[in-house]
Coordinates of C-alpha atoms in Angstrom, one line a residue:
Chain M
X948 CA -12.4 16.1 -12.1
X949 CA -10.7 14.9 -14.5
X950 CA -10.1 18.1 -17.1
X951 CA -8.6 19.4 -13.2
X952 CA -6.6 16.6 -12.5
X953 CA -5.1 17.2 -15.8
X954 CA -4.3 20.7 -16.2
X955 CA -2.9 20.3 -12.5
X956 CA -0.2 18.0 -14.2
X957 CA 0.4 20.3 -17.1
X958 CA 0.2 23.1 -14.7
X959 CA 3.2 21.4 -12.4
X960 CA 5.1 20.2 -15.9
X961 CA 5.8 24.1 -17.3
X962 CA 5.8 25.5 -14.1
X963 CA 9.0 27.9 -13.2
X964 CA 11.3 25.8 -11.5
X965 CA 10.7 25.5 -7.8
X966 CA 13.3 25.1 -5.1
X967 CA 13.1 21.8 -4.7
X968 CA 13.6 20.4 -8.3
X969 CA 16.9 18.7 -8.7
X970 CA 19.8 20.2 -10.6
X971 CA 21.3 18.0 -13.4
X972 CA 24.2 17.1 -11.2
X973 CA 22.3 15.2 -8.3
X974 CA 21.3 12.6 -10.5
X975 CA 24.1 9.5 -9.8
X976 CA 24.2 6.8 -11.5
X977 CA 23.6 3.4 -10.1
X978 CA 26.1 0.6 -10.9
X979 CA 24.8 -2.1 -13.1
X980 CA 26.1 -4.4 -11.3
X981 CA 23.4 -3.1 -8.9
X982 CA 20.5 -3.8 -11.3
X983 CA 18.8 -7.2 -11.5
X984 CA 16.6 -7.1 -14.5
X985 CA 13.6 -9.6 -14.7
X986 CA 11.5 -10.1 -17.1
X987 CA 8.3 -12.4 -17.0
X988 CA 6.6 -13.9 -19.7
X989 CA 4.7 -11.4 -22.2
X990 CA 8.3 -9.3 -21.8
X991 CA 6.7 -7.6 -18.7
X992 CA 9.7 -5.9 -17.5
X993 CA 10.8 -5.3 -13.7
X994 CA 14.2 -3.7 -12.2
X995 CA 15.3 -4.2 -9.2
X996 CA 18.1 -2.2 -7.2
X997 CA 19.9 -4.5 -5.0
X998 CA 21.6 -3.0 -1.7
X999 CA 24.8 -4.6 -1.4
X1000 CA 26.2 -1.8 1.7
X1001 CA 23.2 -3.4 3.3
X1002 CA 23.0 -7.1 3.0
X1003 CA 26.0 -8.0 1.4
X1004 CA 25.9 -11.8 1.9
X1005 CA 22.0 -12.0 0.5
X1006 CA 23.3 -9.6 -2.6
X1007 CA 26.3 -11.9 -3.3
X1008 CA 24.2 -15.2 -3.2
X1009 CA 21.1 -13.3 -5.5
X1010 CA 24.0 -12.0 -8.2
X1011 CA 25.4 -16.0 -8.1
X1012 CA 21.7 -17.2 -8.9
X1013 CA 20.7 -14.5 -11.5
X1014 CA 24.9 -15.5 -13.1
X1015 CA 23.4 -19.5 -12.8
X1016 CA 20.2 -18.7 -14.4
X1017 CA 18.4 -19.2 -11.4
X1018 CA 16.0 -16.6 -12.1
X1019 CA 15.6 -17.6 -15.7
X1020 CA 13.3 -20.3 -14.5
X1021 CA 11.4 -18.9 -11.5
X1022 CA 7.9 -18.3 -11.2
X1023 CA 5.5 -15.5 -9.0
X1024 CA 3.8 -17.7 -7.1
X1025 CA 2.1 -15.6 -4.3
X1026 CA 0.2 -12.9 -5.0
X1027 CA -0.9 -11.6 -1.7
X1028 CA -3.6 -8.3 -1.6
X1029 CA -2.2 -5.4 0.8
X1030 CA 0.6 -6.9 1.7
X1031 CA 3.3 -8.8 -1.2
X1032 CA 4.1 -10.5 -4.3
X1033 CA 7.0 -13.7 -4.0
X1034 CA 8.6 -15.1 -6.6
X1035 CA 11.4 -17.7 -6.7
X1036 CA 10.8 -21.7 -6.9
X1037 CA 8.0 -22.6 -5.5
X1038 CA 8.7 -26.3 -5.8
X1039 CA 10.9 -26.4 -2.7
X1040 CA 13.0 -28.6 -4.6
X1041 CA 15.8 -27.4 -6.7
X1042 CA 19.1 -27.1 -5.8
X1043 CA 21.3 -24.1 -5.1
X1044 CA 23.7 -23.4 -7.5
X1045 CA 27.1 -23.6 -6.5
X1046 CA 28.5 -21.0 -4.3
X1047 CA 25.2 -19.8 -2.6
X1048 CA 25.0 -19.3 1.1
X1049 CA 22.3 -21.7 2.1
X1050 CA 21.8 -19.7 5.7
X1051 CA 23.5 -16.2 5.3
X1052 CA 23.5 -14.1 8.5
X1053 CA 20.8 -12.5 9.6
X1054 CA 21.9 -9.2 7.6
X1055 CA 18.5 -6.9 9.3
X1056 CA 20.5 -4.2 10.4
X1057 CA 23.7 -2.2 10.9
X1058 CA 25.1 0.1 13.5
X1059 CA 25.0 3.6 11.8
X1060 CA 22.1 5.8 11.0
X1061 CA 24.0 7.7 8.3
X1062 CA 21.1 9.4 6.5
X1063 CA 21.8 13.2 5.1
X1064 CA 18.0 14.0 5.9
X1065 CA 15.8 13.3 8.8
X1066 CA 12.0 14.0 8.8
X1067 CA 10.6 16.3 11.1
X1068 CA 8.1 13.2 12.3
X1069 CA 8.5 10.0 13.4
X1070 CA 6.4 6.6 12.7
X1071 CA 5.5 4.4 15.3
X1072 CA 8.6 1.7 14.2
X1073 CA 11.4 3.7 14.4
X1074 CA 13.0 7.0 16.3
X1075 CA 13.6 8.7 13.5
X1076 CA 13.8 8.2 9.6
X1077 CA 15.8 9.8 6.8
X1078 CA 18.1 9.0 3.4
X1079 CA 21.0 7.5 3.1
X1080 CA 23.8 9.4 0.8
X1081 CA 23.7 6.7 -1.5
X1082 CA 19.8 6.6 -2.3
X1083 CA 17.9 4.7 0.2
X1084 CA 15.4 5.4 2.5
X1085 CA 17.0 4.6 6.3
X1086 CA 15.1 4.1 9.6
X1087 CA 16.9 4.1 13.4
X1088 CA 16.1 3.1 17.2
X1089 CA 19.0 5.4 17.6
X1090 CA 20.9 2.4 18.1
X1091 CA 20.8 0.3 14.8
X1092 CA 19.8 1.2 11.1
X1093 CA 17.8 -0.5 8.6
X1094 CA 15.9 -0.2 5.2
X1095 CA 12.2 -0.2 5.9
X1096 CA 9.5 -2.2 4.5
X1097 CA 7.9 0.2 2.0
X1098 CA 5.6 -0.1 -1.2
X1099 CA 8.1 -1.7 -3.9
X1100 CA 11.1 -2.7 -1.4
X1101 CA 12.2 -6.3 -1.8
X1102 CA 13.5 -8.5 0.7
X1103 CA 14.1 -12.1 1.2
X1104 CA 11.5 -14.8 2.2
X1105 CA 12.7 -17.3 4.7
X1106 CA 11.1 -20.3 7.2
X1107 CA 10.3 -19.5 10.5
X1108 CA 13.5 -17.8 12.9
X1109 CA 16.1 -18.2 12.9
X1110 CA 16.3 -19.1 8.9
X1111 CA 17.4 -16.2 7.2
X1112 CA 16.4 -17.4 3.4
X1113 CA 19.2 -17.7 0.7
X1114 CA 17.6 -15.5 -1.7
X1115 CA 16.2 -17.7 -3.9
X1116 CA 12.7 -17.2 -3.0
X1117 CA 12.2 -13.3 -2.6
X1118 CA 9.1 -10.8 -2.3
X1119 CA 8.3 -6.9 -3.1
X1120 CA 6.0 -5.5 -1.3
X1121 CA 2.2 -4.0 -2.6
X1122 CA 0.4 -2.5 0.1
X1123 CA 0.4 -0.6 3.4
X1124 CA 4.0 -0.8 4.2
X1125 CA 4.3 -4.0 6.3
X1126 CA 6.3 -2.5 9.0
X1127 CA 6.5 -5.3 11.2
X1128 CA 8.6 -6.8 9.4
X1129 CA 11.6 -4.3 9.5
X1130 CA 14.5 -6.1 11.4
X1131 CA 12.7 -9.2 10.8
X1132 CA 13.5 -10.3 7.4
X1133 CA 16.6 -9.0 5.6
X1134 CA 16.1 -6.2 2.7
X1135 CA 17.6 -6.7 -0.4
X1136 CA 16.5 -4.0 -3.0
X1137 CA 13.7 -2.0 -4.1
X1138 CA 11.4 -2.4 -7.5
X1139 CA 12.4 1.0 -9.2
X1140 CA 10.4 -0.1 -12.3
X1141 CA 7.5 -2.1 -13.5
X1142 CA 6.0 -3.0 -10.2
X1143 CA 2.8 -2.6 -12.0
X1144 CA 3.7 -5.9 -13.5
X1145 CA 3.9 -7.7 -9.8
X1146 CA 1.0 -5.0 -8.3
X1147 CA -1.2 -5.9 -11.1
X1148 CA -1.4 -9.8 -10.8
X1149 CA -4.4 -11.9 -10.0
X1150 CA -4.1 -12.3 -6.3
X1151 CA -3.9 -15.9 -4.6
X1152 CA -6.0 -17.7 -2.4
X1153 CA -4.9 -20.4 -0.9
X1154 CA -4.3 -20.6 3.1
X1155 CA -5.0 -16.8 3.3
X1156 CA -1.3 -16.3 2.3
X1157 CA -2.1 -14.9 -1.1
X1158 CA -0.2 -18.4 -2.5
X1159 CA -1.8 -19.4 -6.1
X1160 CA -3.8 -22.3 -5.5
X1161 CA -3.0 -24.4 -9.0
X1162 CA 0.3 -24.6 -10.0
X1163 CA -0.9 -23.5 -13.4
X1164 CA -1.7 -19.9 -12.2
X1165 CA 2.0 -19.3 -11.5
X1166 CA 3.6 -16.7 -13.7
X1167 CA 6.8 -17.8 -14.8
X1168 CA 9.6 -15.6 -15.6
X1169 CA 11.2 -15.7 -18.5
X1170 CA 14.8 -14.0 -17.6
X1171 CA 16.7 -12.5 -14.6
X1172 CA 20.2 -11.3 -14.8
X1173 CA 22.3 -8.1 -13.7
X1174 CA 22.2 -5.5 -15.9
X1175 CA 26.3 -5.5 -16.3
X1176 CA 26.0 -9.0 -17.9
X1177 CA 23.4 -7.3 -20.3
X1178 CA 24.9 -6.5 -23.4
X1179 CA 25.1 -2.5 -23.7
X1180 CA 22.5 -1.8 -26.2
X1181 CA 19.7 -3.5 -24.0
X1182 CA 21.3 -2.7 -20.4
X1183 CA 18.7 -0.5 -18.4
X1184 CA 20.5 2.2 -16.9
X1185 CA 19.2 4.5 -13.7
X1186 CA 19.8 7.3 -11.5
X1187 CA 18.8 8.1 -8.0
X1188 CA 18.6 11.7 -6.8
X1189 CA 21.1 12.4 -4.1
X1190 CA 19.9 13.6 -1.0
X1191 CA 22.9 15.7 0.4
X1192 CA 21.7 19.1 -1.1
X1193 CA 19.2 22.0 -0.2
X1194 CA 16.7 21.1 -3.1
X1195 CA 16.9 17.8 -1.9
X1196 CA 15.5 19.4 1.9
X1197 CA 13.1 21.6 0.2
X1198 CA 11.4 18.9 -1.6
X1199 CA 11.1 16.7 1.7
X1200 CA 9.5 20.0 3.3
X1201 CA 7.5 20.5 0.7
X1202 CA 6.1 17.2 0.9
X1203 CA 6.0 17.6 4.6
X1204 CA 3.6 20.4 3.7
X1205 CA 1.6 20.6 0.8
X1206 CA 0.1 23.2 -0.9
X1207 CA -2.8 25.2 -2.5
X1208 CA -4.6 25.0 -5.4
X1209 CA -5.5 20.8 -3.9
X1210 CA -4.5 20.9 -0.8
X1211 CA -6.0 23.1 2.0
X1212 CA -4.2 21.4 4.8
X1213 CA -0.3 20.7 5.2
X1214 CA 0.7 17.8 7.2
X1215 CA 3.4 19.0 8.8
X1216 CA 5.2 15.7 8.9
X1217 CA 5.6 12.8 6.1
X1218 CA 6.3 8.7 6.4
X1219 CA 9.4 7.9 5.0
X1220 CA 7.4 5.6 2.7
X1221 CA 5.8 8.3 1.4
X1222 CA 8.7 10.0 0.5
X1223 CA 11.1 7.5 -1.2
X1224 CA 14.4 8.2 -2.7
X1225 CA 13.4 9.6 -6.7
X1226 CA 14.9 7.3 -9.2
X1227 CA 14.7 8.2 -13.6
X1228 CA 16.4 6.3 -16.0
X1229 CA 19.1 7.7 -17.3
X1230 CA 18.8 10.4 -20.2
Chain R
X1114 CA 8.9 -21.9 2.5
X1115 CA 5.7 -22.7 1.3
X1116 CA 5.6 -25.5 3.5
X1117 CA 6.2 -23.9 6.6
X1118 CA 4.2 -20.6 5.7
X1119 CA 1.1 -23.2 5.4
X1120 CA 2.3 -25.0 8.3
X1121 CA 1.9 -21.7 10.6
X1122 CA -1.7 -20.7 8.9
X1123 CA -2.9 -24.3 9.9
X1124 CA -1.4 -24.0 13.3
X1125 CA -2.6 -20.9 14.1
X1126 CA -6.6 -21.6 12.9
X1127 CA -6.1 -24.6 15.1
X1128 CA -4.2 -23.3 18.4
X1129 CA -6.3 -22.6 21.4
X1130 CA -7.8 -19.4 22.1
X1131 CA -5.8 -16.5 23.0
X1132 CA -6.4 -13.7 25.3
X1133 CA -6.2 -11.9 21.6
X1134 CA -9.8 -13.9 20.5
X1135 CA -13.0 -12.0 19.5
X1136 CA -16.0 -13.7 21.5
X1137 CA -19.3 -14.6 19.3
X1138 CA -20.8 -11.1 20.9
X1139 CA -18.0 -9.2 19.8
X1140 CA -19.2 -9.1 16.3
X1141 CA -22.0 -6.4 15.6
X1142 CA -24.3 -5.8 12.6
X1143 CA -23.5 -3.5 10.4
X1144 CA -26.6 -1.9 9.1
X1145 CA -27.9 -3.2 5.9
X1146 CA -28.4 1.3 5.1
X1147 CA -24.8 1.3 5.4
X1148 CA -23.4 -1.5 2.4
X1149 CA -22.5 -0.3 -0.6
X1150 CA -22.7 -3.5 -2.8
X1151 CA -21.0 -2.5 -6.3
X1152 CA -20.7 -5.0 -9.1
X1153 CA -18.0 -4.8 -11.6
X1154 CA -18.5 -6.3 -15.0
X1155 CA -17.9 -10.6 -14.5
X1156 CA -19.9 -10.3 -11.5
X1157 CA -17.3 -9.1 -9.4
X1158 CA -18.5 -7.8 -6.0
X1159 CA -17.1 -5.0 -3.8
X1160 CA -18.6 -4.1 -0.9
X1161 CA -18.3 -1.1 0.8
X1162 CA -19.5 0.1 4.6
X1163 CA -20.2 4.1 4.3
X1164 CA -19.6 6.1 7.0
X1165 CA -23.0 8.4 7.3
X1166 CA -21.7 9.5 11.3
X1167 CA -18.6 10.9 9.6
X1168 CA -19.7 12.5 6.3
X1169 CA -23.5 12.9 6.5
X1170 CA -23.8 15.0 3.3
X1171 CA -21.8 13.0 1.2
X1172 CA -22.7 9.6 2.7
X1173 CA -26.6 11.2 2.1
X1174 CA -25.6 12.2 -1.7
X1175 CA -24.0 8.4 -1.9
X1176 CA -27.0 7.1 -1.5
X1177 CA -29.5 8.7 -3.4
X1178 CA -27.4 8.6 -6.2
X1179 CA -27.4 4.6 -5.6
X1180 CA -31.1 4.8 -5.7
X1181 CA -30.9 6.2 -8.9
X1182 CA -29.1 3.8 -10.6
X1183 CA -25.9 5.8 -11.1
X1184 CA -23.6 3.8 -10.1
X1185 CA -25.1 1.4 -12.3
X1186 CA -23.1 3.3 -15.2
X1187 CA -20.8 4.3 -13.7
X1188 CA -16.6 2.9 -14.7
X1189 CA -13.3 2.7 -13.0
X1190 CA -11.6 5.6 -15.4
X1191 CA -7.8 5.3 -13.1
X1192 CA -5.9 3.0 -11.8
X1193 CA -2.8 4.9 -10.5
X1194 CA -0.3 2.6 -8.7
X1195 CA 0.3 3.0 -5.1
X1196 CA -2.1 5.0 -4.6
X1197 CA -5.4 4.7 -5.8
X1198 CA -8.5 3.2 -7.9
X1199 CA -11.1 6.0 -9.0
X1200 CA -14.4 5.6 -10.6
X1201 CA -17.7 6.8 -11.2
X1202 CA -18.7 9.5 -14.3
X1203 CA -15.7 9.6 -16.8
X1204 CA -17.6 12.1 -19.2
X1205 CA -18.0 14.7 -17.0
X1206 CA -21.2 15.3 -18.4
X1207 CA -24.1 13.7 -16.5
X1208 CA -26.4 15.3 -14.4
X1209 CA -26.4 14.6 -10.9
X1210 CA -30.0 13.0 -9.8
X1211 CA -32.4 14.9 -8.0
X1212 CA -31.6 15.9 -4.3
X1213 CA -27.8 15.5 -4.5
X1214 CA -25.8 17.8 -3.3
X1215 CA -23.4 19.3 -5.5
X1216 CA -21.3 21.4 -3.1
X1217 CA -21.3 19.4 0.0
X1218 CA -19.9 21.0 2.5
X1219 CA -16.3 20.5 4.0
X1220 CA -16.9 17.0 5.6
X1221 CA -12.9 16.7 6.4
X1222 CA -12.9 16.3 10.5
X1223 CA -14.8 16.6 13.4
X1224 CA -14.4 18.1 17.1
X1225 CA -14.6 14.6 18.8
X1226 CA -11.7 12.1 18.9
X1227 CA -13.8 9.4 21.0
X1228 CA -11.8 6.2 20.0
X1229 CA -11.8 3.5 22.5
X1230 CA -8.7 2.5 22.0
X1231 CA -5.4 4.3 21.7
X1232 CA -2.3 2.9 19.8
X1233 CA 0.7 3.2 22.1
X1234 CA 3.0 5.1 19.3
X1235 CA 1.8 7.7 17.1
X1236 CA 2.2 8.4 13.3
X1237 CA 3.7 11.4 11.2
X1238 CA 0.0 12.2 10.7
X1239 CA -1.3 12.8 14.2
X1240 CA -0.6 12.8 17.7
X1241 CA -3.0 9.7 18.3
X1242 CA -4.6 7.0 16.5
X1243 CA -7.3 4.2 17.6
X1244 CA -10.6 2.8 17.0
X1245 CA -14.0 4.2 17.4
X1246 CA -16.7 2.6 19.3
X1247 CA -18.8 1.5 16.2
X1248 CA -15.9 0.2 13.9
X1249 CA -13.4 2.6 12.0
X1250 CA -10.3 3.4 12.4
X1251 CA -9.7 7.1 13.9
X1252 CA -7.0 9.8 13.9
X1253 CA -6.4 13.3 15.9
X1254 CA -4.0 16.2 16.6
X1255 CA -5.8 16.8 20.0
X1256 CA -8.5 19.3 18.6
X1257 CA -10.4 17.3 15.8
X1258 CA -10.6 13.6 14.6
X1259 CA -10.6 12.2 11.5
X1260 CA -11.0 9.0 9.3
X1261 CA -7.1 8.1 7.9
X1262 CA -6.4 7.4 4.3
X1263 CA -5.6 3.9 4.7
X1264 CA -5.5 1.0 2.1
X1265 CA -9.2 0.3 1.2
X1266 CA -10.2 3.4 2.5
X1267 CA -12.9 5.2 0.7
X1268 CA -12.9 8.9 -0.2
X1269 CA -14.6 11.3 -2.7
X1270 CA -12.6 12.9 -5.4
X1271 CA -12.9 16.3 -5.6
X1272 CA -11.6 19.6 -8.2
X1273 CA -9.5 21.8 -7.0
X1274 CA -10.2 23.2 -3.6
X1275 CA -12.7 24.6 -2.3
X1276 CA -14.1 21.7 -4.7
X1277 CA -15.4 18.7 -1.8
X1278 CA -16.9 16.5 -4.6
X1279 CA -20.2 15.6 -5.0
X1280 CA -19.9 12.0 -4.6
X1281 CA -20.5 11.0 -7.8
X1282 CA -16.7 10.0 -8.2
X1283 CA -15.2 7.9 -5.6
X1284 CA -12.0 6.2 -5.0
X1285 CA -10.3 3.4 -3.0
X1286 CA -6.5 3.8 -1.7
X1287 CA -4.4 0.7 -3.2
X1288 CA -0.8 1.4 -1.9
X1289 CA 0.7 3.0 1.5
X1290 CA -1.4 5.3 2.8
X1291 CA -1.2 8.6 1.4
X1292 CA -1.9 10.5 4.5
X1293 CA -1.1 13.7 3.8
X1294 CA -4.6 13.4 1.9
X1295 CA -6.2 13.3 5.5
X1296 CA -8.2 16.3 5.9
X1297 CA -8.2 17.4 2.6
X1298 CA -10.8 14.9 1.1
X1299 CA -14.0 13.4 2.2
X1300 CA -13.4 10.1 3.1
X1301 CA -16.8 8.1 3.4
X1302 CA -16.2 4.9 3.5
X1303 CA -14.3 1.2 4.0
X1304 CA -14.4 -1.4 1.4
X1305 CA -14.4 -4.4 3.4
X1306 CA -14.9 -7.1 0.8
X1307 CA -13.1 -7.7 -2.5
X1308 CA -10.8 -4.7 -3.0
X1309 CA -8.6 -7.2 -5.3
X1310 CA -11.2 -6.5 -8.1
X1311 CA -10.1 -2.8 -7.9
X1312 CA -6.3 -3.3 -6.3
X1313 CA -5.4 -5.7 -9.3
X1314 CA -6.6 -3.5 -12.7
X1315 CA -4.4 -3.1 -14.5
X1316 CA -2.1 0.4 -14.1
X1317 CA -3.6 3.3 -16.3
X1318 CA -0.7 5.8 -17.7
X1319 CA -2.2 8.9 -18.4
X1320 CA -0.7 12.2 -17.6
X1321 CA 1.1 10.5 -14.8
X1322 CA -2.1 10.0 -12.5
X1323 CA -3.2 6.5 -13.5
X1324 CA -5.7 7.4 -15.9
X1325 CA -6.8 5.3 -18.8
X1326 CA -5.3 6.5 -22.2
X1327 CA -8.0 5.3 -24.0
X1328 CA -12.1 4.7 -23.1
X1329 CA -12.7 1.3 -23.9
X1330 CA -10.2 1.0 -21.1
X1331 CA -12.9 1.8 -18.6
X1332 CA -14.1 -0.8 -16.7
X1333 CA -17.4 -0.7 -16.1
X1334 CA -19.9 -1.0 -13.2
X1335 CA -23.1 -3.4 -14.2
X1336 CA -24.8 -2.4 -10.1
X1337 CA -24.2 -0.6 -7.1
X1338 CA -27.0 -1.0 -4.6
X1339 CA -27.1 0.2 -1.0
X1340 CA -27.6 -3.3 0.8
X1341 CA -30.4 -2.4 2.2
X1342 CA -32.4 -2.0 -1.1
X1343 CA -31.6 -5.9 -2.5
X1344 CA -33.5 -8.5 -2.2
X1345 CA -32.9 -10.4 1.3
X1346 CA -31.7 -13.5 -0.3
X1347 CA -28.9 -11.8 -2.2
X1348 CA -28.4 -9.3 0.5
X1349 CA -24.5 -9.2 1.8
X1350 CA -24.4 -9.3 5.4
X1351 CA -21.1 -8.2 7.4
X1352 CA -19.8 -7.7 11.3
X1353 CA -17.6 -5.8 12.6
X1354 CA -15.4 -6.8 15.8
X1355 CA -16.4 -4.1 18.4
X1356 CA -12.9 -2.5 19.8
X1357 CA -14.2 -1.7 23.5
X1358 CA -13.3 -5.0 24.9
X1359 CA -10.1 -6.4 26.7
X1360 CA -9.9 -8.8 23.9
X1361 CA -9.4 -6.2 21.1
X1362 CA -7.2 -4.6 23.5
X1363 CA -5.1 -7.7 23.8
X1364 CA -5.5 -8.3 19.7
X1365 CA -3.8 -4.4 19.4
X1366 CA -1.1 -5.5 22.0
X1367 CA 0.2 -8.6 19.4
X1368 CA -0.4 -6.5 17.0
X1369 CA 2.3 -4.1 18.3
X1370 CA 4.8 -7.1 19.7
X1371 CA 4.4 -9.7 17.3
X1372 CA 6.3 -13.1 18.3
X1373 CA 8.2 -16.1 17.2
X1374 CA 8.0 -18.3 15.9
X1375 CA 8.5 -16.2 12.8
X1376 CA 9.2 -13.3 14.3
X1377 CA 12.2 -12.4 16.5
X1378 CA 11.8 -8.9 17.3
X1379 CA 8.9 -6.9 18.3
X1380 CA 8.5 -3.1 16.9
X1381 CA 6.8 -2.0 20.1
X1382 CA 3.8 -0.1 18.1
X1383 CA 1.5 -0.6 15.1
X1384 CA 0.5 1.7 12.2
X1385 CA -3.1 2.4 12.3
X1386 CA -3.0 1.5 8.7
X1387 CA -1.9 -2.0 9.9
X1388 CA -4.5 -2.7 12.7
X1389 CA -7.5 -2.0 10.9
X1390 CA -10.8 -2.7 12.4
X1391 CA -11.4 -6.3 11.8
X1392 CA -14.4 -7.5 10.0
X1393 CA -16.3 -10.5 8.7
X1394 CA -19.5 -11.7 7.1
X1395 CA -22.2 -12.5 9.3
X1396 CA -22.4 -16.2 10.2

């Protein structure tokens, strides 16, 4: 099973190139500015792609907390199985710094479905699903747009409606994707490494929430800022692949329908979670 | 947050009963022959229902090979993020007990899709989804049915095909479903009680696929006992909700439409992933 599994990878690693590999030139960069970079104690690293085209208020307020050192003290302090991980202060106590939004709009959706793909199957939130030209994964009614709850996306824990949350407390998600909660909670970003570190953690289990039952179980973080106030040496830098190209369609095909020597079966359809937006860090 | 999140749990486990409710008699046994109890090192227990009407061979080779004290030995060799946990013989090298099977056959579907329920949107995976009569969640594409990959779910890992697996190696899925697995693997099982020992390893990084670099990574089974074969007094004892009811019906229907006060807007439909059957240890 295992010698298998393993010359599968070697296999797929000096393979000829396919179709549907990427050329150099559809790797983009993504801004620093886009990058929130958290680290919790033990220097487990996590970074974070925020989606300012998408919730722009929530994004402004989480760029003036990382710039206050807001997430310099914060603490994980739900660990929920199958569903997420939150993080933020989980005293309920501590002021906002200045400038923050203390009820931003509710920023859940938007009026165009501008993806450059569209999967040939639907999911039972949404009429149809795609990316966006700018690396994200998009779902539609054919009315409105939105960033769907999948594995890794982070959005922004609130009260009960109509509370929108500021941003200070926020969440990433680790299990089935919690669909449910598309156009119910605004999405901020995506994990595009070290979810591991948030995946991994003991779960909690008080109320059956997932929330850490001592205070002394929280994980505390150690340092969050944007990677453009990193200085260069240490400033993470990514790339998503972009989506408006052929190889781009072939690979989504070919995910659509997978092939010999594991698979017997093709699909003949994907989720959208199941086919995220490819991110690397830069070369 | 907190607050209110604990605010809602307490109201709901205090509201009066909703049309939604299971009644005492829509619990059922499940049969002791049917509990896989497997104990991780620190005496943490997983329990897992098989699913002998869906995979007789494998289900069959499952359980003699509990009866002769492989799993026992046997140790969680990958942890691959998002998608699954996989144990059993990391060497490669041990001999299956007598009476297994070592080429099951292909235990992937089967011609009947007799759920008793049927979701009211499908999936990219099938043209319906619901719930069998006796407890699991099921999937079609109008010929043949078929257990879905969804978190917790159970399958047997396999070489390349025509490779089924013997059963001697078995994982759990820890992320979104990975679907496109459907029909390609057996599944054989549900594990219905402490997948945070297995969701919440720690990440493996070998070749890309989760596995351990290094062997005294492995963590290692101390028991796995069909339920049936431990003493009564220590014997785990588990219900499921039965599905065919108005209740369940109703349960799906929320599911599908959830409401305020934390949510404002329903999706209309329900993953099967997300509506797994409901269970519970027996009062």
């Amino acid at each position: 099973m295992l010698t298998s599994l393993l010359a599968l990878a070697v296999q797929a690693a000096t393979a000829a190139p396919l179709p549907s590999d990427p050329v150099e030139s559809d790797w983009r960069d993504i801004p620093a500015e886009e990058l929130l970079v958290m680290t919790l104690a033990g220097e487990r690293q996590i970074v974070i792609r925020l989606a300012p085209r998408y919730a722009p208020v929530h994004v402004a307020n989480i760029r003036r907390l990382a710039a206050a050192g807001w997430w310099d003290a914060a603490s994980v302090y739900r660990v929920h199985d199958n569903y997420v991980v939150q993080w933020g202060d989980p005293t309920e106590k501590k002021p906002l710094p200045e400038g923050v939004i203390a009820r931003p709009p509710a920023e859940y959706d938007w009026p165009a479905f501008d993806a450059v793909t569209r999967l040939t199957r639907t999911d039972p939130y949404s009429t149809a699903t795609g990316h966006s030209a700018d690396g994200w994964p998009l779902a539609t009614n054919g009315q409105v747009a939105w960033l769907p709850h999948c594995y890794a996306m982070v959005g922004v824990a609130r009260d009960l409606a109509p509370s929108t949350g500021s941003g200070g407390d926020l969440y990433a998600v680790i299990g089935h994707g919690p669909r449910h909660l598309d156009r119910n909670i605004a999405i901020v970003g995506r994990v595009l490494e070290g979810i591991e570190h948030l995946s991994a953690l003991p779960r909690g289990t008080e109320g059956g929430l997932g929330l850490y039952k001592e205070t002394s179980q929280h994980v505390p973080f150690v340092r969050g800022r944007l990677a453009s106030d990193l200085p260069e040496s240490v400033r993470p830098r990514f790339q998503y692949r972009a989506a408006d190209n052929v190889r781009f369609a072939a690979w989504i095909k070919a995910r659509e329908n997978r092939q010999p020597p594991f698979f017997n079966l093709p699909s003949g359809g994907v989720d959208i979670c199941n086919v995220m937006p490819p991110v690397r860090r830069a070369p």
